[in-house]
Every structure is written in C-alpha cells, then in structure tokens.
mmCIF file of C-alpha atoms and ligand atoms in Angstrom:
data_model
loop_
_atom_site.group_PDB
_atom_site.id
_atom_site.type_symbol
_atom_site.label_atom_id
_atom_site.label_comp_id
_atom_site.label_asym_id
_atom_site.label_seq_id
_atom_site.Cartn_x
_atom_site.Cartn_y
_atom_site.Cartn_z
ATOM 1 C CA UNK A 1 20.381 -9.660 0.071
ATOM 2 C CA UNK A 2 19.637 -6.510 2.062
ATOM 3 C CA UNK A 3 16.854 -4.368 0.306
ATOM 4 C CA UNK A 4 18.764 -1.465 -0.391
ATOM 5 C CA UNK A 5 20.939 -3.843 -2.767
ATOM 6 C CA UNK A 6 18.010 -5.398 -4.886
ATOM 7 C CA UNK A 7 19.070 -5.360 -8.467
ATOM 8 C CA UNK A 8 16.689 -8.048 -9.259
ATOM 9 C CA UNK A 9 13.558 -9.966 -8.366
ATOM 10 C CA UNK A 10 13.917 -13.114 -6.195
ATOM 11 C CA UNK A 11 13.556 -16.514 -6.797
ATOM 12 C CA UNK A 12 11.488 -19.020 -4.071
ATOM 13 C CA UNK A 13 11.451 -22.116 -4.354
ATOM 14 C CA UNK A 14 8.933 -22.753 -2.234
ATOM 15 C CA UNK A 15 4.913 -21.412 -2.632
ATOM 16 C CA UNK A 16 5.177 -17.667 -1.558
ATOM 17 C CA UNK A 17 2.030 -18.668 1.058
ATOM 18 C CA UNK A 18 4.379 -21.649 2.913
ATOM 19 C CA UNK A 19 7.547 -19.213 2.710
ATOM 20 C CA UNK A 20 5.361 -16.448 4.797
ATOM 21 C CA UNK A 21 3.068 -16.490 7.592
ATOM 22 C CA UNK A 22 1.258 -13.548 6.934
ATOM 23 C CA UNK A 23 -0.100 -11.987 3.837
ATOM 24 C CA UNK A 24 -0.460 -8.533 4.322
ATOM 25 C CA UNK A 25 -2.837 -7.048 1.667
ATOM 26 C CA UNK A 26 -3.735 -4.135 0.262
ATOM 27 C CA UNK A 27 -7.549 -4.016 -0.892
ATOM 28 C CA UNK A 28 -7.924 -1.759 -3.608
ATOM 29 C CA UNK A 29 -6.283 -2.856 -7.125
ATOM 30 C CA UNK A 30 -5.016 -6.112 -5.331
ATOM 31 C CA UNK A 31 -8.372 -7.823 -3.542
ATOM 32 C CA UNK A 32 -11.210 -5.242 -5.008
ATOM 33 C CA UNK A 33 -11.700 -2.794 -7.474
ATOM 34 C CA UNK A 34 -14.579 -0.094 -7.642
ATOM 35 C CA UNK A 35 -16.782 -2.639 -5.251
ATOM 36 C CA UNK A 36 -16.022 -5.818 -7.544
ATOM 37 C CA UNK A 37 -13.810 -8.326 -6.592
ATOM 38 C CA UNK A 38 -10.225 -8.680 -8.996
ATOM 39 C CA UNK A 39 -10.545 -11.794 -11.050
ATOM 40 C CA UNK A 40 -8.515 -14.595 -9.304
ATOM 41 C CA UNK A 41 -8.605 -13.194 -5.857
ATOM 42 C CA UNK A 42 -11.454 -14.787 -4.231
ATOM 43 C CA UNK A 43 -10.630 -18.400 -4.993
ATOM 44 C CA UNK A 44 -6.500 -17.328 -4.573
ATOM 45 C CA UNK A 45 -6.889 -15.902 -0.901
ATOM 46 C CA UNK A 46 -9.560 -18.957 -0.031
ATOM 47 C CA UNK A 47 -6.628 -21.596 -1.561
ATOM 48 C CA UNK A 48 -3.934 -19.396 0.917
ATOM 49 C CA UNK A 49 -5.687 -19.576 3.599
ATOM 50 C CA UNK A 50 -7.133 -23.461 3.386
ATOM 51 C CA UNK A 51 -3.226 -23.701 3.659
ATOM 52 C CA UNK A 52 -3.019 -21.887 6.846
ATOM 53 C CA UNK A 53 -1.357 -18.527 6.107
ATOM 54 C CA UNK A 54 -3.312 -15.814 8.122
ATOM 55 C CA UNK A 55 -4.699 -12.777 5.787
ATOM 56 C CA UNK A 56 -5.098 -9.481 7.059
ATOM 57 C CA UNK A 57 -5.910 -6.877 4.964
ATOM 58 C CA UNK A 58 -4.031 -3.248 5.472
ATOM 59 C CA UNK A 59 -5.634 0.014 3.651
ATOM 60 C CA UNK A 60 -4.661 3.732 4.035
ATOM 61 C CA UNK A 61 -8.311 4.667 3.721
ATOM 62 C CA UNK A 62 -9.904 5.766 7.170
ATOM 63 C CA UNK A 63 -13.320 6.486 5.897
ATOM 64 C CA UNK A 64 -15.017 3.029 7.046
ATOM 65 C CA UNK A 65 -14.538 1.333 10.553
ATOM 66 C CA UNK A 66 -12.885 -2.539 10.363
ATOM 67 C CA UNK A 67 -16.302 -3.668 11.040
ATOM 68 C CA UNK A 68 -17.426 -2.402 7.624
ATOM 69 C CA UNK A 69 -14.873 -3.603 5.537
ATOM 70 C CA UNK A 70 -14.987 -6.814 6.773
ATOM 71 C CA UNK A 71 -18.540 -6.907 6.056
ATOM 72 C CA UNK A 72 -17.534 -5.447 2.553
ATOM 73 C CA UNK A 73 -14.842 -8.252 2.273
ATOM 74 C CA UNK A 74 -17.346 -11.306 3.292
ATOM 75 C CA UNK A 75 -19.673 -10.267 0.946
ATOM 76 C CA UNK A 76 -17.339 -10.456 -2.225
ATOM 77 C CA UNK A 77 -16.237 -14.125 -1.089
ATOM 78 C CA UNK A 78 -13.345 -13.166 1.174
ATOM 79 C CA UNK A 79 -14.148 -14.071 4.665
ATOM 80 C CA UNK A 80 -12.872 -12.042 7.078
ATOM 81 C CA UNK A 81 -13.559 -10.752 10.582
ATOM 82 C CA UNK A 82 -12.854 -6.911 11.862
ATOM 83 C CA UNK A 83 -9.665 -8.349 13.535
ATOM 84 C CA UNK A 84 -8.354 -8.991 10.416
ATOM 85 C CA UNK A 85 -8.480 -5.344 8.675
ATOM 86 C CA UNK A 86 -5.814 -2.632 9.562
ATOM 87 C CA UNK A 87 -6.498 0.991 8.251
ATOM 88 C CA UNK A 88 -4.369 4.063 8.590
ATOM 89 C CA UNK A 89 -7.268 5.470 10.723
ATOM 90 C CA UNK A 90 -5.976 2.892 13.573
ATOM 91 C CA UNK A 91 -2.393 3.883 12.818
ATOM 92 C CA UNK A 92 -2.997 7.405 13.532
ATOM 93 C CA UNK A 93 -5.180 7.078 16.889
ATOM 94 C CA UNK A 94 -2.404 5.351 18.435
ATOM 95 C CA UNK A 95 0.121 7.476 16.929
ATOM 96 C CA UNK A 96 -1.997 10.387 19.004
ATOM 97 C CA UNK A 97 -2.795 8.338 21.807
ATOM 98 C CA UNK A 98 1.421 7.863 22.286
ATOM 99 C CA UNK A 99 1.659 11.729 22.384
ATOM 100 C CA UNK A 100 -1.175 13.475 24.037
ATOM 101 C CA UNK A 101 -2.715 12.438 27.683
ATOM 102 C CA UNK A 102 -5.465 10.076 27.954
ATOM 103 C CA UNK A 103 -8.955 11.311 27.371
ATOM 104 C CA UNK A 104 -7.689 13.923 25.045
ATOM 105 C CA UNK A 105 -9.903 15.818 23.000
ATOM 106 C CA UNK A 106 -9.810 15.458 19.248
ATOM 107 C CA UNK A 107 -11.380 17.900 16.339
ATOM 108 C CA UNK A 108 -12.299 14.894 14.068
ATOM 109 C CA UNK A 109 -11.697 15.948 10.146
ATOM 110 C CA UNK A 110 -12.634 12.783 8.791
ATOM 111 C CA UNK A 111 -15.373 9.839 8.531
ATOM 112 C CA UNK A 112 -16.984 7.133 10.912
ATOM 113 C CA UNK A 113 -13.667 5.064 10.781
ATOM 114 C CA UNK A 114 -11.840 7.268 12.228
ATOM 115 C CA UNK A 115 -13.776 8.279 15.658
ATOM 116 C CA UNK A 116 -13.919 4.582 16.299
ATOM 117 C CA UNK A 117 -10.050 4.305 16.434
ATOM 118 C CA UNK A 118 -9.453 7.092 18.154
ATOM 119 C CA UNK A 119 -12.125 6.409 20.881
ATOM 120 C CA UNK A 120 -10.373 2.594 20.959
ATOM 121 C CA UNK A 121 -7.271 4.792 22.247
ATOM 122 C CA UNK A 122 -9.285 6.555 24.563
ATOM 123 C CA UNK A 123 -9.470 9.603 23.096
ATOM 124 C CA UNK A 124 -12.291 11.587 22.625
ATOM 125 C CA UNK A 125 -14.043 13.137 19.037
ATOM 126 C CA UNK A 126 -15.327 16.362 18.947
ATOM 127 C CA UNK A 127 -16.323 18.523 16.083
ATOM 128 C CA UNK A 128 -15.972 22.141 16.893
ATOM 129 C CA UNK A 129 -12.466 24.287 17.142
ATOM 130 C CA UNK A 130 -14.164 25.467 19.960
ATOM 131 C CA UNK A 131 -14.545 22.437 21.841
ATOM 132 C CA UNK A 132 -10.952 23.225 22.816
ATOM 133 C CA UNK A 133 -9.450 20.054 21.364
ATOM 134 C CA UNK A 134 -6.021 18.693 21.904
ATOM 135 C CA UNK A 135 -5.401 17.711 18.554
ATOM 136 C CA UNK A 136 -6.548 17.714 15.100
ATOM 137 C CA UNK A 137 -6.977 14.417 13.223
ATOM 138 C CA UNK A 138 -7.304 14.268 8.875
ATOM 139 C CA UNK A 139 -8.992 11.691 7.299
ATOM 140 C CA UNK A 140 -10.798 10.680 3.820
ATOM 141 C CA UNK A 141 -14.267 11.851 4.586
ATOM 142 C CA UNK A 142 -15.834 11.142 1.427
ATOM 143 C CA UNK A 143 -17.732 12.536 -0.945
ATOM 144 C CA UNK A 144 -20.083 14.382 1.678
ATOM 145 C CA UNK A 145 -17.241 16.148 3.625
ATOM 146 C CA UNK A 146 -17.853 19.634 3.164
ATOM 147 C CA UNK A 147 -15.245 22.575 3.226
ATOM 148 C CA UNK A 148 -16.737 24.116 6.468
ATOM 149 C CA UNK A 149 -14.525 20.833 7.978
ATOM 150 C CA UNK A 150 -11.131 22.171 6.064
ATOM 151 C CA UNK A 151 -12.108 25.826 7.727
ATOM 152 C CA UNK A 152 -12.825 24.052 11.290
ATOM 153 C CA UNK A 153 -9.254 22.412 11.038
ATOM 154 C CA UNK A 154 -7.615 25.600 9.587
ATOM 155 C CA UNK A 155 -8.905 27.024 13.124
ATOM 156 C CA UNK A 156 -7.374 24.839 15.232
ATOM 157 C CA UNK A 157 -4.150 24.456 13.949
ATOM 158 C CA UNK A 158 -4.199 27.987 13.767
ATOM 159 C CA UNK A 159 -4.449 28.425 17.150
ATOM 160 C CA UNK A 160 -1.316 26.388 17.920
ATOM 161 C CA UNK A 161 -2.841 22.619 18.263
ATOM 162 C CA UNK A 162 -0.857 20.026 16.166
ATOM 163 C CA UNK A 163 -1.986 18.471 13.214
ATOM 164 C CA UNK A 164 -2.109 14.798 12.521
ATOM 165 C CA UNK A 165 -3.430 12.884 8.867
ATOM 166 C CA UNK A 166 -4.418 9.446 8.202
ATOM 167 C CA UNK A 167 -2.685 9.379 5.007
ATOM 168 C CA UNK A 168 -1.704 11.451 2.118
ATOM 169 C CA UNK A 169 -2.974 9.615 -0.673
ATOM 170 C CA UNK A 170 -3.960 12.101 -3.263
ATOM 171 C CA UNK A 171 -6.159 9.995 -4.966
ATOM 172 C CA UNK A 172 -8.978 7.669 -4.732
ATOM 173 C CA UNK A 173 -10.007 5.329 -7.220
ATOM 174 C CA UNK A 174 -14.249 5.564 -7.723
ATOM 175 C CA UNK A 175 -16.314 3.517 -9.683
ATOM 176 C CA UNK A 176 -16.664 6.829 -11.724
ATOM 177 C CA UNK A 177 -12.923 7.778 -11.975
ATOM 178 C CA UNK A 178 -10.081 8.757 -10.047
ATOM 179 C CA UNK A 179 -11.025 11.337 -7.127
ATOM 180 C CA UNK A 180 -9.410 13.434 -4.339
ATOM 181 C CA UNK A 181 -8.099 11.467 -2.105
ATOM 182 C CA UNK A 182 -7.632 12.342 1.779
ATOM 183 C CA UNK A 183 -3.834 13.910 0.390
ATOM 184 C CA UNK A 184 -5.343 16.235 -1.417
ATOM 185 C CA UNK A 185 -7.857 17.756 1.607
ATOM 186 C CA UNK A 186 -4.634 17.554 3.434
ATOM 187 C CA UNK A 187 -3.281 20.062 0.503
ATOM 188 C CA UNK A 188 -5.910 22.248 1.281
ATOM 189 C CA UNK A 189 -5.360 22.608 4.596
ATOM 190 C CA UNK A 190 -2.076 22.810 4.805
ATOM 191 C CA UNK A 191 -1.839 25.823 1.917
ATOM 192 C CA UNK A 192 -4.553 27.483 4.466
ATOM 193 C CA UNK A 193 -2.477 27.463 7.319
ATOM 194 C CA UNK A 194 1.591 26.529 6.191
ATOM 195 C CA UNK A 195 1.497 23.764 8.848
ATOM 196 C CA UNK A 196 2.485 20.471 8.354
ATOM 197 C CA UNK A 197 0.926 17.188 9.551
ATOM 198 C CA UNK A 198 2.215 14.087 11.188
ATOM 199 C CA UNK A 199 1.298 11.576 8.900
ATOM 200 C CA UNK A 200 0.823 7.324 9.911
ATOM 201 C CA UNK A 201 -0.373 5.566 6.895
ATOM 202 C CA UNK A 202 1.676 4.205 4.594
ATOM 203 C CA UNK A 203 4.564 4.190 3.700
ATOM 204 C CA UNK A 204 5.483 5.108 7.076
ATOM 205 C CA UNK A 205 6.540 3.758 10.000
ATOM 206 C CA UNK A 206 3.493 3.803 11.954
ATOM 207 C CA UNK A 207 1.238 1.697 9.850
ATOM 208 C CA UNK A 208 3.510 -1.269 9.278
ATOM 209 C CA UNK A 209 4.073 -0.605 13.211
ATOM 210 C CA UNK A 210 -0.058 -0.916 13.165
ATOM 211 C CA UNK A 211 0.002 -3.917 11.243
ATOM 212 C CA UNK A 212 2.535 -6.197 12.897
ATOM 213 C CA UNK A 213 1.361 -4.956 16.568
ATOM 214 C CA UNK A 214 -2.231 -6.125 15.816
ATOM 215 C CA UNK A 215 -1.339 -8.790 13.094
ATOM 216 C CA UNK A 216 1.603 -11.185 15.474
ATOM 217 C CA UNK A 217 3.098 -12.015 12.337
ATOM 218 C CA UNK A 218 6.559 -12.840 12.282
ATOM 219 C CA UNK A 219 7.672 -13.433 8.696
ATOM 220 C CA UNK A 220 5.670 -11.271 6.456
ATOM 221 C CA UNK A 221 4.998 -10.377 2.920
ATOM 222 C CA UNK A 222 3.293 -7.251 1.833
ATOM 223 C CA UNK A 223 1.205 -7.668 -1.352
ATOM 224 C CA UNK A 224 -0.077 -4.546 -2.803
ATOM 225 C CA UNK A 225 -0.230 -2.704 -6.195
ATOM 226 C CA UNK A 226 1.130 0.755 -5.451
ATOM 227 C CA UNK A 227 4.880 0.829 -5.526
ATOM 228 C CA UNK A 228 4.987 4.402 -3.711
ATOM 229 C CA UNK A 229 2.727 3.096 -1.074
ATOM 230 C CA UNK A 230 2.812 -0.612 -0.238
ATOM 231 C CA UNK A 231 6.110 -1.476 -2.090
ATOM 232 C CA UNK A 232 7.830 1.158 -0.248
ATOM 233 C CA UNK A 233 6.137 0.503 2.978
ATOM 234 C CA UNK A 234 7.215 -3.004 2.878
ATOM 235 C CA UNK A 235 10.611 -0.897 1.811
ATOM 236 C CA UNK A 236 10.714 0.863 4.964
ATOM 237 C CA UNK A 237 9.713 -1.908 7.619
ATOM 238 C CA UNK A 238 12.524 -4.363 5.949
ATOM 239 C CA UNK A 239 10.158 -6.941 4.650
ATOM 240 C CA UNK A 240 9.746 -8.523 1.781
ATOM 241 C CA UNK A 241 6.577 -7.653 -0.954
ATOM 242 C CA UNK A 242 4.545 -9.350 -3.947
ATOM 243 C CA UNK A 243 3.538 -6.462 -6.692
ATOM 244 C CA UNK A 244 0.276 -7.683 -8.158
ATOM 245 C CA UNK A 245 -0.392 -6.163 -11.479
ATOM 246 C CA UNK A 246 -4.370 -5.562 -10.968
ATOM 247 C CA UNK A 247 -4.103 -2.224 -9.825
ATOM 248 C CA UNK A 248 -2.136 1.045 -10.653
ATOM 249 C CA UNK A 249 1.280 -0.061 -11.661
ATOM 250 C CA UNK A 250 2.153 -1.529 -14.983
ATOM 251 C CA UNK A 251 4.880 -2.908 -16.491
ATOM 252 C CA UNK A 252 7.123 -0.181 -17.645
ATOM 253 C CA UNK A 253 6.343 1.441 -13.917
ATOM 254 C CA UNK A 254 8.041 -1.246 -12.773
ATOM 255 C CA UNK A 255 11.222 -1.730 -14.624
ATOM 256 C CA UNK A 256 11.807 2.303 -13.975
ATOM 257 C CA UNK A 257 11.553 1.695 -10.451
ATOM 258 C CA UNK A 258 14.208 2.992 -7.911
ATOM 259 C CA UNK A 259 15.362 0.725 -5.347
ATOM 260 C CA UNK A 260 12.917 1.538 -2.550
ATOM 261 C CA UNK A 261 9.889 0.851 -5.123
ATOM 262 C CA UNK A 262 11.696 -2.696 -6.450
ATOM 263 C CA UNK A 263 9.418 -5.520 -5.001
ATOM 264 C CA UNK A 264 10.836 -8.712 -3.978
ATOM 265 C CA UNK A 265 8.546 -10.608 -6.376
ATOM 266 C CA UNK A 266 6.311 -9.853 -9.157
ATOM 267 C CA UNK A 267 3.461 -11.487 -10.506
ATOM 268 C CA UNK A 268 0.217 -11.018 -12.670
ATOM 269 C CA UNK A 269 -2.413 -11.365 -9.713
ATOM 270 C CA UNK A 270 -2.627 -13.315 -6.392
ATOM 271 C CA UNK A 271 -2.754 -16.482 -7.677
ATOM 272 C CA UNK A 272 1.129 -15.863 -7.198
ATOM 273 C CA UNK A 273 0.679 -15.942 -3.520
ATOM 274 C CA UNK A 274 0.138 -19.668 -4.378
ATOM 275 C CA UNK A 275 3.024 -20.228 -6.248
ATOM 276 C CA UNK A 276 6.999 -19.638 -6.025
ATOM 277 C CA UNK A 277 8.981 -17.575 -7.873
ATOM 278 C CA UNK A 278 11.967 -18.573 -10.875
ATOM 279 C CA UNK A 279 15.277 -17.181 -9.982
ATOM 280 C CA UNK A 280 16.461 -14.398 -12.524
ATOM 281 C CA UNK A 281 19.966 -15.071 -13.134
ATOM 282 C CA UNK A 282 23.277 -13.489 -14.579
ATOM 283 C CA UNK A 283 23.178 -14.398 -18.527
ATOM 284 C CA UNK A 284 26.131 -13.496 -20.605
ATOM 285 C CA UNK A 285 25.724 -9.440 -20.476
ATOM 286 C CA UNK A 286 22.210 -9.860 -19.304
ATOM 287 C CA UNK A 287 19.728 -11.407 -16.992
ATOM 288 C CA UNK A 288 17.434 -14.507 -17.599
ATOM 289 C CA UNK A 289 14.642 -15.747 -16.397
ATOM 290 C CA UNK A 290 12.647 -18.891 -17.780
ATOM 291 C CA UNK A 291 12.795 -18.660 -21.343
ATOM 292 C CA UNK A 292 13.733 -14.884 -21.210
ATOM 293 C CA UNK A 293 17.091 -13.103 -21.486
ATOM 294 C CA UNK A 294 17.143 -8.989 -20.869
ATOM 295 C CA UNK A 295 19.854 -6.622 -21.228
ATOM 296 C CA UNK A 296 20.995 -3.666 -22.189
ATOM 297 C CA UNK A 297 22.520 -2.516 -25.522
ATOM 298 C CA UNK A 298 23.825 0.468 -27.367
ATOM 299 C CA UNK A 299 21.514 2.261 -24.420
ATOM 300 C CA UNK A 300 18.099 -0.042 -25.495
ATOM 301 C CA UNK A 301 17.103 -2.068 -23.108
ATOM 302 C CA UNK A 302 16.788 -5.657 -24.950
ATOM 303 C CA UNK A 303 14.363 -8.959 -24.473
ATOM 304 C CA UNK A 304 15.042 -12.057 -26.280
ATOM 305 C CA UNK A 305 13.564 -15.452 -26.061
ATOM 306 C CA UNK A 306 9.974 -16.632 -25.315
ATOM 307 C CA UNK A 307 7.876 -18.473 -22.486
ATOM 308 C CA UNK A 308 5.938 -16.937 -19.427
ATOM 309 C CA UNK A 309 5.155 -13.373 -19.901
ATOM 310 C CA UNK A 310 5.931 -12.717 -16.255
ATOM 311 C CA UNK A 311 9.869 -14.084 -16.599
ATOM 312 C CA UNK A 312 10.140 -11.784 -19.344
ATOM 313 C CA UNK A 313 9.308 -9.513 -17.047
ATOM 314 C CA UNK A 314 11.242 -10.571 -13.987
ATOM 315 C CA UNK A 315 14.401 -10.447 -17.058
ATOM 316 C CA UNK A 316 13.985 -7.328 -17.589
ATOM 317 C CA UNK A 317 13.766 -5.869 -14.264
ATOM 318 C CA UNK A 318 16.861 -7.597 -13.484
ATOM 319 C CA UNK A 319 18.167 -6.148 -16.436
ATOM 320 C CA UNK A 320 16.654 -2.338 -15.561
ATOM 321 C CA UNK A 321 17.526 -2.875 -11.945
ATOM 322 C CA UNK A 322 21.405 -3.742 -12.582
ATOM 323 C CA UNK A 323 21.889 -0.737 -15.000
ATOM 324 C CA UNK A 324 20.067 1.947 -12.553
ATOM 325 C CA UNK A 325 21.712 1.246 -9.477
ATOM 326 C CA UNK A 326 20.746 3.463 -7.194
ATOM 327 C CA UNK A 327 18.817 5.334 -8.668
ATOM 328 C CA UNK A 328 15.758 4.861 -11.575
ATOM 329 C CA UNK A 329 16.137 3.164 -15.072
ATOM 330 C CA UNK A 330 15.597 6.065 -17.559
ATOM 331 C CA UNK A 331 15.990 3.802 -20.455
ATOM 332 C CA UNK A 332 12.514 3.269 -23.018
ATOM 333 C CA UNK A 333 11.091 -0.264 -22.090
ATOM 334 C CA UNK A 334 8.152 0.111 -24.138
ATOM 335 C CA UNK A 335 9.052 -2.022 -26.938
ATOM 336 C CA UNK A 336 10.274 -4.842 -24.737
ATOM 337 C CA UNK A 337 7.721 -4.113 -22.440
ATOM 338 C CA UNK A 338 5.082 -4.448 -25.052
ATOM 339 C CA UNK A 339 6.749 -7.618 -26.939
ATOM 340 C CA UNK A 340 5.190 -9.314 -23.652
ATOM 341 C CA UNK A 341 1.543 -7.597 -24.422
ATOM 342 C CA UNK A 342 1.656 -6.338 -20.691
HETATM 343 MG MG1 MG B 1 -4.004 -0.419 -3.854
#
C-alpha cells in the first residue's frame, strides 16, 4: 500500500526490529525526556539491538556536536558512539557544502554543533557580517544566544548572502517548560529582513538524505513522537514509521491525522519496536482490531468491544482514517478516545 493511500495502521507479523534493519530514532519524547530517560526505552533499545538491528538516533536540534549526545545517550543506558547520532546541524553543512565552493566562509548563528558540521564539509565559521561570509547558517543556540546574533544575521542577508536554518522547530521542550525553539529565532529573523531560509531538518528532504547517507540502511523505520516532524519525514522519504506515545502526540492527535501524519504503526512506547503489529481489518461498517471494532455513526465516531488499549486504538484510526480520506478526521474522538484512558 503506497503511503499516500494509508487508511489504516498495518499489521506485521513479524517483530518490527527483524522486519527493519535500522531504527531510526528520534530522542526527545521517544528515547529521553527533559535529561531522563522514557520508561521502557533503555532496556527496549538494549533488547533491539542484542538482536542485531543497528540504532541511530536522528534529532533536528543542532545545538550539541554527535560527540555530546552520544556521551548524553551512554550515560542514560543507551550505548552509542558519535557515528550513530544524525542532527539537522549535519544536514545543513552538507546542504551548504553542495552549493557554495569549498572553503567557504560561514556567519555561524547557532551553537558548538553546528561549526563542527560545517567545518566536517570544509567550510569555514566565522562570526562577524564583516568577515565577508558566503553564507549564513541558523541554528538552536540555546538559552545564551543573544539578539546581537539575530542583528549579525539580519546584516548579512541583508547584504544579499543566502540564508540557510537547521530546522524550524518552534519549540523546545525544557525541563522547565516548553521554550523557543531554533523556528522561532528563525521568525525573528526572517520578519527583520522578509527573506526566507533554506531549511534541512526534518521533515525535509535533506535530513532523511543525512540519515540514510551516513546510516547504510536499507529497509528503515522511523520511530519518533512528532507527527509533523518525524511522521511526516518518514512521509516524505517513502518509509515506513512507529509513533511512540511518550512524547507530544496523543491519542485524539492521532486519529485527526491527515494522510502525510498517519504512521505505519502505533504503539504505547518502544517496547513496540520488539513486537509486531495486529492487522486492523474491515468489520461490518467498521474496522477491528483485537478485541476492538470502530466506526462511524450518525457522524460519532464509535468503539465497541474490549482488550488491548492500543487495538482500540489502531480501530479507530482505521475507522478515522477511512472516513477522512484525504484529508483530516474532524469528527470528536474524545469519548472513544477516552473509553481507552489514553
Ligand atoms: Mg521528539
């Protein structure tokens, strides 16, 4: 079934971590949240890889080098060497590196993480508009990035060089809250100067480009908990995906979705990388799944039955899925949605 089609989750009959050879994983909301590790992931990812599917771990924030968040990683329980982490910072330098001459010049807007990809393209960080860069790159600086950098950038760009950004993200989860996220200090530059950027991380092109050049893998599966970010990535480079429920999407998110947000599979955490996945099937006017049956009446979208939260679930995005279409289920799945206390 091509993508575009998916009107329901898919079944596997075999574990989702013998069906792929790669996991590629978002960190935050799927492996770690606010600098603690998401309950289940540590011994999940360990139990995946003792079974010899290769992790690599794929985040849109530039601010820390591979080095660091493989450090980070290690020290939760999740080995993992620098090889092994893709970040949107990476994307971008070679994004640059495939349009401007070698040894290029680049105003750095961002953190440590990016300099170190861009000089592993060969190009060169400087911090000045008057250092007569080639370039401008945008990425999450955090919490010590001062405007003076937005102003430096505004310069540039103004003076004709282009303009490229990590990511858009506009937020960041904290341990405090949700903060500006690099999207946002992209915001700020662009209402400065009406420009727009070339952007690499995901969804886009270039950072599942990224991730498969430096990765080798040839069959697969995205897991992340952002439907508008990994989901759609995934979307966009034709591969399949696992939506993990840790992080920002819930339920009712989900069964709204429009086709490029519909994952291929669903489950509560990454102990479903271990696992397969029940089919969800056509039942009567409805869909089932396990002991589940979803569909929709008089304009209510309807769950009957009782068993595994998740195929209730899985029903009712079949269910959702079919009666959308193309586009996104505007029907109220709260009550069904909370019937399964998710
Ligand atoms: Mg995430």
């Amino acid at each position: 079934m091509s993508q575009a089609s998916r009107t329901r989750p898919s079944g596997s009959s075999t574990a989702l971590n013998e069906a792929y050879d790669t996991a590629l994983l978002d960190l935050d909301g799927v492996v770690y949240a606010g600098g603690h590790a998401i309950v289940h992931a540590v011994e999940s990812l360990g139990e995946a890889r003792d079974g010899g599917m290769h992790l690599a771990y794929v985040t849109n924030n530039a601010l820390r080098p591979p080095t660091a968040v493989a450090e980070h990683l290690t020290e939760l329980g999740v080995p993992a060497e620098p090889a092994d982490v893709i970040t949107s910072a990476q994307a971008v330098a070679r994004l640059m590196a495939d349009q401007l001459p070698a040894g290029a010049r680049v105003l750095v807007v961002g953190g440590e993480g990016l300099r170190v990809a861009l000089r592993e393209r060969g190009l060169v960080p400087v911090e000045s508009a008057d250092d007569e860069p080639a370039a401008v790159a945008q990425g999450y600086g955090g919490p010590d990035m001062t405007w003076g950098r937005f102003a430096e950038a505004a310069y540039a760009i103004a003076r004709g060089v282009p303009w490229f950004a990590s990511n858009t993200d506009l937020t960041i989860p904290s341990a405090r809250g949700i903060a500006p996220g690099n999207g946002a200090a992209v915001e700020v530059v662009r209402i400065a100067t009406g420009a727009e950027p070339q952007v690499a991380g995901k969804p886009l092109p270039p950072m599942h480009r990224e991730t498969v050049l430096r990765t080798g893998a040839e069959r697969p599966l995205v897991v992340g908990d952002r439907l508008d970010t990994d989901i759609e990535g995934a979307f966009n480079g034709g591969v399949d995906s696992l939506l993990v429920l840790t992080g920002v999407t819930d339920a009712a998110q989900l069964v709204a979705a429009e086709p490029k947000h519909r994952p291929t599979y669903v489950d509560a955490d990454l102990r479903g990388l271990l696992t397969g996945q029940p089919e969800v099937v056509r039942a009567g006017d409805g869909f089932g799944c396990g002991g589940w049956t979803a569909s929709v009446r008089g304009g209510d979208l309807v769950l009957e039955g009782d068993g595994d939260v998740l195929d209730g679930l899985r029903a009712l995005c079949g269910a959702a899925w079919s009666y959308a279409g193309d586009g996104s289920c505007r029907l109220d799945a709260g009550k069904a949605v909370a019937r399964l206390g998710l």
